Amino acid sequence: MKIQNILLLSANWITQLLVAQLIISGFVNFYTQVWNRGFGDVHQSHKKRVIYRGLLIVVSTGLSMLLFLAGYVNASNTTTMMYHNIALFILILAILDEGINGGEFLIRCASLTTLWLLHHSSDYTTPRFGISLLAMWFVLVIIWQYRAKIEASFPLRLLVCMLVAIDFWVTLPLHSVGMLVTPSIAIQAILMFFLMKISTGNQQTLWNHNAQLAYSANYDKMTNTKNYGAYRKDIFNDFGIAHTKHQPLSMAVLDIDHFKLINDKYGHLAGNKVLTEIASVLKDTIAQYSSAYRLYRTGGEEFVLVFPDCSVNEALPVLNHCWTAVRNMNLNYEKHQIKVTISIGATEAIDSDKSAVNVYERADNSLYTSKKHGRDAVTVNGKTSNGDDNLERETYAFFVKGVYDRSSNQERRRVANELLLRSYDYDKQKWTVPTEDYLDIDTRLTLMQDALVNSRCRSIIISLSIADFLDPMTANKIIAFFNSPDGPENMFIELKDIPTTNLLKSMMEQLHQNGIIVLISKINDNRHFEKIVASLKYVDGIKLDIHVKDKTKFPIYLRKDIQFWRDIAKKWHVMLVIDGVANQSMESWLMEQEGLDYLEGDYFGDAKLPLLKK
């Protein structure tokens, strides 16, 4: 009779194990697919990836709580144990997710802690509960601290999972949520958990193996960038999306200059290091702008940059940043310092393009133009900016354009000068807008000082690229200039592009500590509305451009835009600057509106070179 009972119990346990395996196997398969959409699919929009990442939390937490309730309602000890074991397994699986950020990890930890508290509801005051909870939290800290190593090793994942499972089942009170937790039940639960982990470990190992095969098929092993095969698949999708949704699509083809000479002079290992270092710099640079921008190594020393939903004018600052970052690389190989430069050709998709091949051919033709102009250059649609141009031989100056206080009804009061860079064309004998406006920060600070000396207004607005805005050395020099005795009374920094939120936040803290104000301009483009709104909690203001071709008119749609952004500025408590006031009717209407802070435009006067003081 005793043997019969043991056989019945064993059969019951094995049946529950098989049921648990089926449930967990199906869950892991579904969960992996959602994870891949949230973390691995570059063609998903940022919004969709966020939704999928949130779905991972909802599914894992929600299902584990449902299983907890099922176990609570069920009166059978062994069946109850199965429900609770699966719930525990799902939460630990979610905690070991690859790629999650700190917030996502803490939410998962909170869900596991909640499950822990529910099971220990009858023994909160016992030392056993405190020790159990602290041990669980200690393992979670270890998981977060060493997550890269743990994620890469199944034995380590198995170890931390079993530590949590053993801690959970061994320390439960005798009566836990309707379940009698005898030593026999605890041992059965731990063994079931172990076998479930082994089974899903094989499933995940197979998935990882397939992922590695896919990675090998789509990535260049040396530079860890996507390869030509991946480029062909991705650009086909990108072009189709751009064509269907009428979105811009930009592409740049770049070559490492004189790469064969580097190989011949320093050897192929040096050439490999050059390829690896340049790929790393390019990836780090484009990552500062958008996770949607992608780099491919398409062969030899050739790379391709793809900018989905981005015009070539929007991509140009990124390309200039890439070009400058490579030129400034400090690349050493066996005590040899290797100077490297790149040539870039860029274009964007147009309506007459039949396929992405047409876009690539134009970009490649522009690359050839860069090479014809001596290499080390950026060419966009046939127009070249050469990196070998000697900027010292050109004369630069900051022109000033007034920004006025809208609230001043008595008389127009200039509150700041926007500084606009101009260069003197000796052939045409006139000041012109430079085609390439990059100057080192020391030169620009000198020009700012000249503008201040020759102006009555002591407040200035300067425009910075994302590269300069995020550069610590540039920031320190600007802060030192602002705080110097000859510095401006107020300094505004205008950003035409927006860096990623974490980089923006860290830089804003330093600038705010020193009293520098930051504005975001070019906010009219609704394609980047979400990115603009996300930045409003950190910046001080926004600038709306209302320039029109016919300066005698004031279109209705512009009035609606102004009212829309006025409400946005009011909601986020940031200042609003209106740029492009062209006539008196515009000014009169704007003066009647509430919530507008400053006005700027040709109606108040053209940009002028500051007059020398006598």
Short mmCIF file of N, CA, C and O in Angstrom, two decimals, residues 174-253:
data_model
loop_
_atom_site.label_atom_id
_atom_site.label_comp_id
_atom_site.label_asym_id
_atom_site.label_seq_id
_atom_site.Cartn_x
_atom_site.Cartn_y
_atom_site.Cartn_z
N LEU A 174 5.13 27.05 7.27
CA LEU A 174 4.48 25.76 7.09
C LEU A 174 3.16 25.91 6.34
O LEU A 174 2.82 25.08 5.50
N HIS A 175 2.42 26.99 6.65
CA HIS A 175 1.17 27.28 5.94
C HIS A 175 1.37 28.56 5.14
O HIS A 175 1.50 29.65 5.72
N SER A 176 1.37 28.42 3.83
CA SER A 176 1.62 29.56 2.94
C SER A 176 0.53 29.62 1.88
O SER A 176 0.42 28.72 1.04
N VAL A 177 -0.30 30.66 1.93
CA VAL A 177 -1.41 30.90 0.98
C VAL A 177 -2.17 29.61 0.65
O VAL A 177 -2.34 29.25 -0.51
N GLY A 178 -2.63 28.93 1.70
CA GLY A 178 -3.45 27.74 1.51
C GLY A 178 -2.68 26.49 1.18
O GLY A 178 -3.28 25.46 0.87
N MET A 179 -1.36 26.53 1.24
CA MET A 179 -0.54 25.37 0.87
C MET A 179 0.25 24.92 2.09
O MET A 179 0.87 25.73 2.79
N LEU A 180 0.23 23.63 2.33
CA LEU A 180 1.02 23.05 3.42
C LEU A 180 2.42 22.75 2.87
O LEU A 180 2.59 21.86 2.05
N VAL A 181 3.41 23.53 3.33
CA VAL A 181 4.76 23.42 2.79
C VAL A 181 5.59 22.52 3.68
O VAL A 181 6.29 22.96 4.60
N THR A 182 5.51 21.23 3.43
CA THR A 182 6.34 20.26 4.16
C THR A 182 7.71 20.18 3.50
O THR A 182 7.89 20.62 2.36
N PRO A 183 8.69 19.61 4.20
CA PRO A 183 10.01 19.43 3.56
C PRO A 183 9.91 18.64 2.26
O PRO A 183 10.63 18.93 1.30
N SER A 184 8.99 17.69 2.20
CA SER A 184 8.82 16.90 0.97
C SER A 184 8.34 17.78 -0.18
O SER A 184 8.84 17.69 -1.31
N ILE A 185 7.36 18.66 0.10
CA ILE A 185 6.84 19.56 -0.93
C ILE A 185 7.93 20.51 -1.41
O ILE A 185 8.08 20.78 -2.61
N ALA A 186 8.74 21.03 -0.47
CA ALA A 186 9.81 21.97 -0.83
C ALA A 186 10.83 21.29 -1.75
O ALA A 186 11.29 21.88 -2.74
N ILE A 187 11.19 20.04 -1.42
CA ILE A 187 12.16 19.32 -2.24
C ILE A 187 11.59 19.05 -3.63
O ILE A 187 12.28 19.23 -4.65
N GLN A 188 10.31 18.64 -3.69
CA GLN A 188 9.68 18.41 -5.00
C GLN A 188 9.66 19.70 -5.83
O GLN A 188 9.90 19.68 -7.04
N ALA A 189 9.37 20.81 -5.17
CA ALA A 189 9.29 22.09 -5.88
C ALA A 189 10.66 22.50 -6.43
O ALA A 189 10.77 22.96 -7.58
N ILE A 190 11.69 22.34 -5.62
CA ILE A 190 13.04 22.71 -6.05
C ILE A 190 13.49 21.83 -7.22
O ILE A 190 14.08 22.31 -8.20
N LEU A 191 13.20 20.53 -7.13
CA LEU A 191 13.57 19.62 -8.20
C LEU A 191 12.80 19.96 -9.49
O LEU A 191 13.37 19.97 -10.58
N MET A 192 11.50 20.27 -9.35
CA MET A 192 10.71 20.65 -10.52
C MET A 192 11.26 21.94 -11.14
O MET A 192 11.37 22.04 -12.37
N PHE A 193 11.62 22.89 -10.31
CA PHE A 193 12.17 24.16 -10.81
C PHE A 193 13.47 23.91 -11.57
O PHE A 193 13.70 24.47 -12.64
N PHE A 194 14.31 23.03 -11.01
CA PHE A 194 15.59 22.71 -11.65
C PHE A 194 15.38 22.09 -13.03
O PHE A 194 16.02 22.48 -14.02
N LEU A 195 14.44 21.13 -13.12
CA LEU A 195 14.20 20.47 -14.40
C LEU A 195 13.57 21.44 -15.42
O LEU A 195 13.86 21.36 -16.61
N MET A 196 12.69 22.34 -14.94
CA MET A 196 12.13 23.34 -15.84
C MET A 196 13.23 24.24 -16.40
O MET A 196 13.24 24.59 -17.57
N LYS A 197 14.17 24.62 -15.53
CA LYS A 197 15.25 25.50 -15.97
C LYS A 197 16.17 24.80 -16.96
O LYS A 197 16.62 25.40 -17.95
N ILE A 198 16.46 23.52 -16.70
CA ILE A 198 17.29 22.75 -17.63
C ILE A 198 16.61 22.66 -19.00
O ILE A 198 17.24 22.86 -20.05
N SER A 199 15.29 22.38 -18.98
CA SER A 199 14.55 22.24 -20.24
C SER A 199 14.53 23.56 -21.02
O SER A 199 14.84 23.58 -22.22
N THR A 200 14.16 24.64 -20.35
CA THR A 200 14.11 25.93 -21.05
C THR A 200 15.51 26.43 -21.36
O THR A 200 15.69 27.22 -22.30
N GLY A 201 16.49 25.98 -20.57
CA GLY A 201 17.88 26.35 -20.88
C GLY A 201 18.28 25.80 -22.23
O GLY A 201 18.91 26.49 -23.05
N ASN A 202 17.90 24.54 -22.50
CA ASN A 202 18.18 23.96 -23.82
C ASN A 202 17.44 24.72 -24.91
O ASN A 202 17.96 24.94 -26.00
N GLN A 203 16.18 25.11 -24.61
CA GLN A 203 15.38 25.88 -25.57
C GLN A 203 16.04 27.23 -25.86
O GLN A 203 16.16 27.65 -27.01
N GLN A 204 16.48 27.91 -24.78
CA GLN A 204 17.14 29.20 -24.96
C GLN A 204 18.50 29.06 -25.63
O GLN A 204 18.90 29.92 -26.41
N THR A 205 19.20 27.95 -25.31
CA THR A 205 20.49 27.71 -25.96
C THR A 205 20.31 27.54 -27.46
O THR A 205 21.09 28.07 -28.26
N LEU A 206 19.25 26.81 -27.84
CA LEU A 206 18.95 26.64 -29.27
C LEU A 206 18.62 27.99 -29.90
O LEU A 206 19.09 28.30 -31.00
N TRP A 207 17.82 28.79 -29.19
CA TRP A 207 17.47 30.11 -29.72
C TRP A 207 18.72 30.98 -29.83
O TRP A 207 18.90 31.70 -30.82
N ASN A 208 19.59 30.92 -28.81
CA ASN A 208 20.84 31.70 -28.86
C ASN A 208 21.73 31.24 -29.99
O ASN A 208 22.40 32.06 -30.64
N HIS A 209 21.75 29.92 -30.24
CA HIS A 209 22.55 29.39 -31.34
C HIS A 209 22.03 29.93 -32.67
O HIS A 209 22.82 30.36 -33.53
N ASN A 210 20.71 29.93 -32.82
CA ASN A 210 20.12 30.48 -34.04
C ASN A 210 20.40 31.97 -34.16
O ASN A 210 20.64 32.48 -35.25
N ALA A 211 20.34 32.65 -33.00
CA ALA A 211 20.63 34.09 -33.01
C ALA A 211 22.08 34.35 -33.41
O ALA A 211 22.38 35.31 -34.13
N GLN A 212 23.00 33.48 -32.92
CA GLN A 212 24.40 33.63 -33.29
C GLN A 212 24.61 33.38 -34.78
O GLN A 212 25.41 34.07 -35.43
N LEU A 213 23.88 32.40 -35.32
CA LEU A 213 23.97 32.15 -36.75
C LEU A 213 23.46 33.36 -37.53
O LEU A 213 24.06 33.77 -38.54
N ALA A 214 22.35 33.92 -37.04
CA ALA A 214 21.80 35.12 -37.70
C ALA A 214 22.77 36.28 -37.58
O ALA A 214 22.95 37.06 -38.52
N TYR A 215 23.41 36.39 -36.40
CA TYR A 215 24.39 37.46 -36.20
C TYR A 215 25.57 37.30 -37.17
O TYR A 215 26.01 38.26 -37.79
N SER A 216 26.05 36.07 -37.28
CA SER A 216 27.18 35.82 -38.18
C SER A 216 26.82 36.13 -39.63
O SER A 216 27.66 36.60 -40.40
N ALA A 217 25.56 35.90 -39.97
CA ALA A 217 25.12 36.16 -41.34
C ALA A 217 24.93 37.64 -41.61
O ALA A 217 24.98 38.07 -42.76
N ASN A 218 24.72 38.44 -40.56
CA ASN A 218 24.37 39.85 -40.75
C ASN A 218 25.41 40.83 -40.23
O ASN A 218 25.25 42.04 -40.46
N TYR A 219 26.44 40.36 -39.54
CA TYR A 219 27.42 41.27 -38.94
C TYR A 219 28.83 40.94 -39.39
O TYR A 219 29.19 39.77 -39.58
N ASP A 220 29.61 41.99 -39.55
CA ASP A 220 31.03 41.84 -39.85
C ASP A 220 31.76 41.53 -38.55
O ASP A 220 31.69 42.31 -37.59
N LYS A 221 32.45 40.40 -38.51
CA LYS A 221 33.05 39.93 -37.27
C LYS A 221 34.14 40.87 -36.76
O LYS A 221 34.26 41.10 -35.56
N MET A 222 34.92 41.45 -37.66
CA MET A 222 36.04 42.29 -37.23
C MET A 222 35.57 43.60 -36.58
O MET A 222 36.01 43.97 -35.50
N THR A 223 34.66 44.30 -37.25
CA THR A 223 34.26 45.63 -36.79
C THR A 223 32.97 45.63 -35.98
O THR A 223 32.58 46.67 -35.44
N ASN A 224 32.29 44.48 -35.89
CA ASN A 224 31.04 44.36 -35.15
C ASN A 224 29.98 45.33 -35.69
O ASN A 224 29.15 45.84 -34.94
N THR A 225 30.03 45.58 -36.99
CA THR A 225 29.00 46.38 -37.65
C THR A 225 28.23 45.48 -38.61
O THR A 225 28.71 44.42 -39.01
N LYS A 226 27.06 45.92 -39.01
CA LYS A 226 26.29 45.14 -39.97
C LYS A 226 27.04 45.05 -41.30
O LYS A 226 27.75 45.98 -41.68
N ASN A 227 26.85 43.92 -41.99
CA ASN A 227 27.60 43.68 -43.22
C ASN A 227 26.75 43.99 -44.47
O ASN A 227 25.62 44.47 -44.36
N TYR A 228 27.32 43.68 -45.62
CA TYR A 228 26.65 44.01 -46.88
C TYR A 228 25.33 43.25 -47.04
O TYR A 228 24.34 43.79 -47.55
N GLY A 229 25.31 41.99 -46.59
CA GLY A 229 24.08 41.21 -46.68
C GLY A 229 22.96 41.86 -45.88
O GLY A 229 21.81 41.95 -46.34
N ALA A 230 23.28 42.30 -44.66
CA ALA A 230 22.28 42.97 -43.84
C ALA A 230 21.86 44.30 -44.46
O ALA A 230 20.69 44.68 -44.42
N TYR A 231 22.84 44.99 -45.06
CA TYR A 231 22.53 46.27 -45.72
C TYR A 231 21.49 46.06 -46.83
O TYR A 231 20.52 46.82 -46.93
N ARG A 232 21.68 45.04 -47.65
CA ARG A 232 20.76 44.81 -48.77
C ARG A 232 19.35 44.54 -48.27
O ARG A 232 18.37 45.03 -48.84
N LYS A 233 19.22 43.76 -47.19
CA LYS A 233 17.89 43.47 -46.65
C LYS A 233 17.27 44.70 -46.00
O LYS A 233 16.10 45.02 -46.23
N ASP A 234 18.08 45.40 -45.20
CA ASP A 234 17.54 46.55 -44.46
C ASP A 234 17.17 47.70 -45.39
O ASP A 234 16.13 48.35 -45.21
N ILE A 235 18.03 47.99 -46.37
CA ILE A 235 17.77 49.15 -47.23
C ILE A 235 16.55 48.89 -48.11
O ILE A 235 15.82 49.84 -48.47
N PHE A 236 16.30 47.63 -48.45
CA PHE A 236 15.09 47.30 -49.20
C PHE A 236 13.85 47.68 -48.39
O PHE A 236 12.91 48.30 -48.91
N ASN A 237 13.86 47.34 -47.10
CA ASN A 237 12.74 47.69 -46.22
C ASN A 237 12.66 49.19 -46.00
O ASN A 237 11.57 49.78 -46.03
N ASP A 238 13.82 49.83 -45.77
CA ASP A 238 13.85 51.27 -45.53
C ASP A 238 13.27 52.04 -46.72
O ASP A 238 12.50 52.98 -46.55
N PHE A 239 13.69 51.63 -47.92
CA PHE A 239 13.22 52.32 -49.11
C PHE A 239 11.71 52.13 -49.29
O PHE A 239 10.99 53.07 -49.65
N GLY A 240 11.24 50.92 -49.03
CA GLY A 240 9.81 50.66 -49.14
C GLY A 240 8.99 51.49 -48.16
O GLY A 240 7.95 52.05 -48.52
N ILE A 241 9.47 51.59 -46.91
CA ILE A 241 8.77 52.39 -45.90
C ILE A 241 8.78 53.87 -46.28
O ILE A 241 7.76 54.55 -46.19
N ALA A 242 9.94 54.36 -46.73
CA ALA A 242 10.05 55.77 -47.10
C ALA A 242 9.12 56.09 -48.28
O ALA A 242 8.46 57.13 -48.31
N HIS A 243 9.08 55.18 -49.23
CA HIS A 243 8.25 55.40 -50.42
C HIS A 243 6.76 55.34 -50.07
O HIS A 243 5.96 56.17 -50.52
N THR A 244 6.37 54.37 -49.23
CA THR A 244 4.97 54.18 -48.89
C THR A 244 4.45 55.29 -47.98
O THR A 244 3.35 55.80 -48.17
N LYS A 245 5.25 55.66 -46.99
CA LYS A 245 4.80 56.64 -45.99
C LYS A 245 5.24 58.06 -46.33
O LYS A 245 5.03 58.98 -45.53
N HIS A 246 5.90 58.22 -47.48
CA HIS A 246 6.36 59.54 -47.92
C HIS A 246 7.29 60.19 -46.86
O HIS A 246 7.15 61.36 -46.52
N GLN A 247 8.19 59.38 -46.37
CA GLN A 247 9.18 59.85 -45.40
C GLN A 247 10.53 60.03 -46.09
O GLN A 247 10.82 59.37 -47.08
N PRO A 248 11.37 60.93 -45.57
CA PRO A 248 12.71 61.07 -46.14
C PRO A 248 13.59 59.86 -45.80
O PRO A 248 13.34 59.16 -44.81
N LEU A 249 14.58 59.63 -46.62
CA LEU A 249 15.58 58.57 -46.40
C LEU A 249 16.91 59.06 -46.93
O LEU A 249 17.02 59.38 -48.12
N SER A 250 17.90 59.15 -46.07
CA SER A 250 19.22 59.63 -46.48
C SER A 250 20.25 58.52 -46.35
O SER A 250 20.11 57.61 -45.54
N MET A 251 21.29 58.62 -47.18
CA MET A 251 22.35 57.61 -47.20
C MET A 251 23.69 58.30 -47.43
O MET A 251 23.78 59.28 -48.17
N ALA A 252 24.71 57.77 -46.78
CA ALA A 252 26.08 58.26 -46.99
C ALA A 252 27.00 57.06 -47.21
O ALA A 252 26.91 56.06 -46.50
N VAL A 253 27.86 57.17 -48.20
CA VAL A 253 28.90 56.16 -48.46
C VAL A 253 30.23 56.79 -48.11
O VAL A 253 30.51 57.93 -48.52
#
